[in-house]
PDB file of N, CA and C in Angstrom:
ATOM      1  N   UNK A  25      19.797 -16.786 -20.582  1.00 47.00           N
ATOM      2  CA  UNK A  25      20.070 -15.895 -19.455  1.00 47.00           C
ATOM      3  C   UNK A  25      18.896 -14.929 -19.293  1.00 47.00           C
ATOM      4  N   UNK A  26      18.719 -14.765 -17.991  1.00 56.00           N
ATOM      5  CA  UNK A  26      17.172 -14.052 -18.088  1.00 56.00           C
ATOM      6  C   UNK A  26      17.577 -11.968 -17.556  1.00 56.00           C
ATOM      7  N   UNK A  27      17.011 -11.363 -18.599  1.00 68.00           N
ATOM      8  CA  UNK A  27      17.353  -9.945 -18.362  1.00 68.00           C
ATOM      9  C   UNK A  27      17.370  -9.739 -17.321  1.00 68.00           C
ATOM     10  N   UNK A  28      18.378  -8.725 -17.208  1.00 66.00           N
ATOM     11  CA  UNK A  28      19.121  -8.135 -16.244  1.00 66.00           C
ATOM     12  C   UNK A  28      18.125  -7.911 -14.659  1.00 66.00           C
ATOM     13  N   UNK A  29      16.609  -6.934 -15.820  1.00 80.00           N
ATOM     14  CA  UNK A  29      15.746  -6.530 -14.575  1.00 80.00           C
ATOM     15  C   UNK A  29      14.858  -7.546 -14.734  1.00 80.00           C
ATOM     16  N   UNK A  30      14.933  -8.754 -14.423  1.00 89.00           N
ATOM     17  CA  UNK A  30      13.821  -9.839 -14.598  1.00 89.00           C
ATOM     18  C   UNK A  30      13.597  -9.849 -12.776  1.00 89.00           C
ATOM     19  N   UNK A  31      12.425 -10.326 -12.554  1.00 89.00           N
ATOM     20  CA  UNK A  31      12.703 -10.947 -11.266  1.00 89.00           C
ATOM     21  C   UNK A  31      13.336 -12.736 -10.782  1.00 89.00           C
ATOM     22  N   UNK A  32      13.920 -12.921 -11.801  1.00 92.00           N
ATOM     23  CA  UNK A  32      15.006 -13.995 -11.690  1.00 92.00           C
ATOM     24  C   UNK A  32      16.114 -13.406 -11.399  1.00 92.00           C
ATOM     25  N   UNK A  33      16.503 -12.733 -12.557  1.00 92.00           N
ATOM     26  CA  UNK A  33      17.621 -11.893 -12.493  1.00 92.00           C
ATOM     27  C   UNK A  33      18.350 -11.374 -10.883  1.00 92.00           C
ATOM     28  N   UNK A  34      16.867 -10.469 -10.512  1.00 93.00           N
ATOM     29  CA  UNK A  34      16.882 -10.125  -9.100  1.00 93.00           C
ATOM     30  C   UNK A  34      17.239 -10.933  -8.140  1.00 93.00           C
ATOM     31  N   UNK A  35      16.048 -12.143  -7.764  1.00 94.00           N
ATOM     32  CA  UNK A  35      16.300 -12.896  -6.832  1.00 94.00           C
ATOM     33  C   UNK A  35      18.025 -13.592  -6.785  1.00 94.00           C
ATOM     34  N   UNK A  36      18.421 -13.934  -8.069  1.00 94.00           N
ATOM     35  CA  UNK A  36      19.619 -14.333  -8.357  1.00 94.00           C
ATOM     36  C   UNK A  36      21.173 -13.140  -8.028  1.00 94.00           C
ATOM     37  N   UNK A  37      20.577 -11.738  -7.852  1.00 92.00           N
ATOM     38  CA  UNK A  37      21.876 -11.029  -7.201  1.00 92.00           C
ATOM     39  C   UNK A  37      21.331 -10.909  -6.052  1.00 92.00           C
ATOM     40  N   UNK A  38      20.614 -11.046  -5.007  1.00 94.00           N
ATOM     41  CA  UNK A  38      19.483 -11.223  -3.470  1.00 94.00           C
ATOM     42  C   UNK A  38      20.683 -12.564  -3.268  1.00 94.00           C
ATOM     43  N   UNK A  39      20.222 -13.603  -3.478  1.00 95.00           N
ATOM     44  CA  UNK A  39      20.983 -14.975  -3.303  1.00 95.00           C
ATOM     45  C   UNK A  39      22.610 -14.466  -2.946  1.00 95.00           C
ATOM     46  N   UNK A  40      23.082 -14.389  -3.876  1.00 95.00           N
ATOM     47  CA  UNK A  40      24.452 -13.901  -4.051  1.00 95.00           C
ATOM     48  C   UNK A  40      24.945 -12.411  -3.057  1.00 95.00           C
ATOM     49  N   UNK A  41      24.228 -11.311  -2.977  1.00 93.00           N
ATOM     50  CA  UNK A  41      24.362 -10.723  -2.163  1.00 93.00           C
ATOM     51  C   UNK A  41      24.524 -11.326  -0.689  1.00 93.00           C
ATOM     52  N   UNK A  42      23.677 -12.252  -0.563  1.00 94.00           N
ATOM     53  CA  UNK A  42      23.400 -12.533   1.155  1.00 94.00           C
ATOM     54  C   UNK A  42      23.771 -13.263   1.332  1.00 94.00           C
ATOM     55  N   UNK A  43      24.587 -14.435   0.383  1.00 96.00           N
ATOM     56  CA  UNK A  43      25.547 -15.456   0.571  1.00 96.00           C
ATOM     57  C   UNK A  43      27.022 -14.909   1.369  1.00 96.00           C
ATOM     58  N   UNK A  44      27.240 -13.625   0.439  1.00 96.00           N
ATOM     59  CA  UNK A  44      28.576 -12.469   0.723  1.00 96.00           C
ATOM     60  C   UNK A  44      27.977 -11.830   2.015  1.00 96.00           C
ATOM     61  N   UNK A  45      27.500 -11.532   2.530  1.00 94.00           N
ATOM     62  CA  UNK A  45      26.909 -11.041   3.699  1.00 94.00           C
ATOM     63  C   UNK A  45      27.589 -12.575   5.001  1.00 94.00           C
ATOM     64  N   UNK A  46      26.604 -13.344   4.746  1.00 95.00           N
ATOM     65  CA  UNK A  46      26.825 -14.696   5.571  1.00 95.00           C
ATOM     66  C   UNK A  46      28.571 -14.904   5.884  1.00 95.00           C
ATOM     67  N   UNK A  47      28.888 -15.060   4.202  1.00 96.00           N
ATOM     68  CA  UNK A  47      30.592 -15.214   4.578  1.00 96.00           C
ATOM     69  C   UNK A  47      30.501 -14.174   5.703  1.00 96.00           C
ATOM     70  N   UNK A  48      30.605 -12.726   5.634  1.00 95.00           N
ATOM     71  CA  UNK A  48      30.667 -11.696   6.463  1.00 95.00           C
ATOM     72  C   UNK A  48      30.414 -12.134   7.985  1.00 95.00           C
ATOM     73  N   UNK A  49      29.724 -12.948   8.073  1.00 95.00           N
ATOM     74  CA  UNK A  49      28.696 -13.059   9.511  1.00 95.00           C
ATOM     75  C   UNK A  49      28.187 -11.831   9.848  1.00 95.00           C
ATOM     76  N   UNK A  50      27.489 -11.706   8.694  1.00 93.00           N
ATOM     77  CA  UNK A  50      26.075  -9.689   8.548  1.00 93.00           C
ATOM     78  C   UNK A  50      25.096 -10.627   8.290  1.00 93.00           C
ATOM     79  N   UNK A  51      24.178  -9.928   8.893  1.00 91.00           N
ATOM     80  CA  UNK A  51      22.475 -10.728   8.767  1.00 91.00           C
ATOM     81  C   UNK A  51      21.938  -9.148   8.406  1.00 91.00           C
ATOM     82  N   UNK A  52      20.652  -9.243   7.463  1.00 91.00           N
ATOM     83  CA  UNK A  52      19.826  -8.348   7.128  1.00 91.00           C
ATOM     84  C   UNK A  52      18.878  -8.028   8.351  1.00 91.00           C
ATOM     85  N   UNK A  53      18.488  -6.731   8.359  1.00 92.00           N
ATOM     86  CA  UNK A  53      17.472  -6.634   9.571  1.00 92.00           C
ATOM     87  C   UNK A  53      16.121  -6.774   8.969  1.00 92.00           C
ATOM     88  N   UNK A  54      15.272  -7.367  10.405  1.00 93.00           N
ATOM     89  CA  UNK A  54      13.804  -7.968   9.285  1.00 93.00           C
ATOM     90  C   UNK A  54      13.344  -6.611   8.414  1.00 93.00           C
ATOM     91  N   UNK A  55      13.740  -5.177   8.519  1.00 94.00           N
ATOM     92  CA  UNK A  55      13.245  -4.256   7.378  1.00 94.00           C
ATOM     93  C   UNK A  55      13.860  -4.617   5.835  1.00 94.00           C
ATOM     94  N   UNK A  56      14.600  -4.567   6.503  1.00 93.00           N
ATOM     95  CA  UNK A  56      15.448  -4.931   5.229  1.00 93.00           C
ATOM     96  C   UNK A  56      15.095  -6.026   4.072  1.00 93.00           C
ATOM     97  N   UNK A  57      15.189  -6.972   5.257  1.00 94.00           N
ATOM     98  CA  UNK A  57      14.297  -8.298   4.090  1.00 94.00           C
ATOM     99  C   UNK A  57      13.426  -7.899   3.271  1.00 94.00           C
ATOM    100  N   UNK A  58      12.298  -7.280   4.317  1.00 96.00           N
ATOM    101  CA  UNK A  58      10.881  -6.879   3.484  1.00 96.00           C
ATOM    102  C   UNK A  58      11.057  -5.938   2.597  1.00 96.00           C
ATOM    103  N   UNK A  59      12.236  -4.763   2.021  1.00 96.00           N
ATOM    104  CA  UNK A  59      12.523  -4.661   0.976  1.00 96.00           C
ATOM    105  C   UNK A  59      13.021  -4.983   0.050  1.00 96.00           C
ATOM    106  N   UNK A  60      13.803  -5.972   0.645  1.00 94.00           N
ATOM    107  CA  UNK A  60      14.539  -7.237  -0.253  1.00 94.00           C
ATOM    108  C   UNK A  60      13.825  -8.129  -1.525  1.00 94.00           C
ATOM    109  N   UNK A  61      12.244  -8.277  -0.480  1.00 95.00           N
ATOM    110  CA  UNK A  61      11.257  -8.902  -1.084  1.00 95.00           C
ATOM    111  C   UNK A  61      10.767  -8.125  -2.261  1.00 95.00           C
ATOM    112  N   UNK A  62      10.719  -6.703  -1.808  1.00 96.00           N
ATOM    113  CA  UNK A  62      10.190  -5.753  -3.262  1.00 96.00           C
ATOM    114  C   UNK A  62      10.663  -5.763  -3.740  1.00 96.00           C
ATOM    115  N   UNK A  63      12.058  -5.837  -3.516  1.00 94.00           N
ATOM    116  CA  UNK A  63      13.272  -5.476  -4.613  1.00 94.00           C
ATOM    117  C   UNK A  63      12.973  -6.707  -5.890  1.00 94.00           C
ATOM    118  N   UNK A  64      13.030  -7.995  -5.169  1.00 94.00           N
ATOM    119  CA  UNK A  64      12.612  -8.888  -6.473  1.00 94.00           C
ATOM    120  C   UNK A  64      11.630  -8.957  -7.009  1.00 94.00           C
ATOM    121  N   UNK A  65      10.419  -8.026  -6.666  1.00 93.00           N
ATOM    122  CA  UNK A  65       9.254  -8.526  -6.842  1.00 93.00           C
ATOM    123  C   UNK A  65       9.093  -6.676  -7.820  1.00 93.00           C
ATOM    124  N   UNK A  66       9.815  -6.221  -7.943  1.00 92.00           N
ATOM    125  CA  UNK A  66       9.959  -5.350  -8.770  1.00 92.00           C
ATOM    126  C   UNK A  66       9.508  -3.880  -8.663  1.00 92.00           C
ATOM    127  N   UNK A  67       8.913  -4.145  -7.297  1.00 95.00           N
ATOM    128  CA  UNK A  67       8.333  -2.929  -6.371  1.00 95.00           C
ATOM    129  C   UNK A  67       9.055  -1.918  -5.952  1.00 95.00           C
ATOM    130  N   UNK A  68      10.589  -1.794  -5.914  1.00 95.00           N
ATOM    131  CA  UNK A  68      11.132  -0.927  -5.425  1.00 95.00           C
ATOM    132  C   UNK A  68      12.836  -0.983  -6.084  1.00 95.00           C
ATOM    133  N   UNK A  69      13.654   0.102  -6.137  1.00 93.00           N
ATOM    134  CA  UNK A  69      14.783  -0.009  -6.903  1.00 93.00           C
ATOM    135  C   UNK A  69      15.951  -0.624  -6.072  1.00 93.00           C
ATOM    136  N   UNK A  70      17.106  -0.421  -6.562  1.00 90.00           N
ATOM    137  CA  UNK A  70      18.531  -0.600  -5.805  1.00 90.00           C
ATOM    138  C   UNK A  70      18.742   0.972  -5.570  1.00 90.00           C
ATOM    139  N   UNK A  71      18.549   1.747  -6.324  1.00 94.00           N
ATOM    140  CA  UNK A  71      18.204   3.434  -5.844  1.00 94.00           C
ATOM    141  C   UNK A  71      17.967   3.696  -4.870  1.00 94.00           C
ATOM    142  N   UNK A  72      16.267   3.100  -4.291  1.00 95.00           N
ATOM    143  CA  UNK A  72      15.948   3.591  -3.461  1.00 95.00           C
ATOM    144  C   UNK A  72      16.476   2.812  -2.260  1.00 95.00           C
ATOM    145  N   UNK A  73      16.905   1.747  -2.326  1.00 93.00           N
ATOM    146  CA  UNK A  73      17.076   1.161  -0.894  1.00 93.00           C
ATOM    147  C   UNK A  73      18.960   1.578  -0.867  1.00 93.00           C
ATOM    148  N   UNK A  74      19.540   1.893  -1.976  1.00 93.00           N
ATOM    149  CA  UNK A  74      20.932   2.591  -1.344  1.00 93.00           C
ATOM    150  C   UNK A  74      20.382   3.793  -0.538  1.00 93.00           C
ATOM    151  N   UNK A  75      19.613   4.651  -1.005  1.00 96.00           N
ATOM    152  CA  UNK A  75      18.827   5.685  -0.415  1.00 96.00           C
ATOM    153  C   UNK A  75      18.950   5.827   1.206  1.00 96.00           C
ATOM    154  N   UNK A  76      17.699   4.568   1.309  1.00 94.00           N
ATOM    155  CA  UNK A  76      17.385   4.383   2.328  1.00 94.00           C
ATOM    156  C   UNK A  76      18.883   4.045   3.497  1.00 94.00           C
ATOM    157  N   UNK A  77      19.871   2.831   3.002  1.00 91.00           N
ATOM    158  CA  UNK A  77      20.719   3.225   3.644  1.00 91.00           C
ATOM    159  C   UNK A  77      21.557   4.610   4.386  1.00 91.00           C
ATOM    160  N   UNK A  78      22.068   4.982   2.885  1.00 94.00           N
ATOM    161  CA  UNK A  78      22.903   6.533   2.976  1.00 94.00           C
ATOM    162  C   UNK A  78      21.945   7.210   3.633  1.00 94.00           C
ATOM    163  N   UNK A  79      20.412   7.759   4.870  1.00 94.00           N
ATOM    164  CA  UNK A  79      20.383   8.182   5.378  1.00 94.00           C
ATOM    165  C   UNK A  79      20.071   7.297   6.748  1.00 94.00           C
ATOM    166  N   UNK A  80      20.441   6.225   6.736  1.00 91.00           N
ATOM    167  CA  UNK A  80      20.846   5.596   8.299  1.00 91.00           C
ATOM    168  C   UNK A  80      19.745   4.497   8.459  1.00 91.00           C
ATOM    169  N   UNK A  81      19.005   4.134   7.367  1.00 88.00           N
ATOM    170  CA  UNK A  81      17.721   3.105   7.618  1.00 88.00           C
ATOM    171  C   UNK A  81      18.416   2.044   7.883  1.00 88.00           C
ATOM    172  N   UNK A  82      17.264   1.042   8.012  1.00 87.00           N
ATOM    173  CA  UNK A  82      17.981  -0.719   8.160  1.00 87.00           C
ATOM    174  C   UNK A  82      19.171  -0.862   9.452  1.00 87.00           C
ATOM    175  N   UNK A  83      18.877   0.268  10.580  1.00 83.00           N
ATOM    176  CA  UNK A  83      19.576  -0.357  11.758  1.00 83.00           C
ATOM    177  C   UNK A  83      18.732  -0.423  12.918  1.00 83.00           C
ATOM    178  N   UNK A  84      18.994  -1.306  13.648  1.00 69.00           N
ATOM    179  CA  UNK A  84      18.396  -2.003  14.385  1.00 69.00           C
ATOM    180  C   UNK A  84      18.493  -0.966  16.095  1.00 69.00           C
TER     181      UNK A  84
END
């Protein structure tokens, strides 16, 4: 099993997140993605992009 903060790890709750989204019929906005991308790539937290939500980012 690969640690928690691996970027496997990551991409593997990304997958799963946006699978649960899809059921939803919610699509990410293209900002979003592109933090999505940091997020696995280890560039940026789940901190900061709740952040970024809770003050109104990622709408279109």
């Amino acid at each position: 099993m690969a640690a928690l903060d691996s970027p496997k790890a990551r991409r593997e709750l990304v997958i799963d997140t946006m699978a649960s989204w899809a059921l939803e019929d919610m699509e990410p906005t293209p900002e979003m993605v592109k933090d999505i991308a940091l997020y696995v790539e280890g560039k940026i937290s789940t901190a900061e992009i709740i952040a970024k939500v809770k003050s109104g980012g990622y709408r279109d």
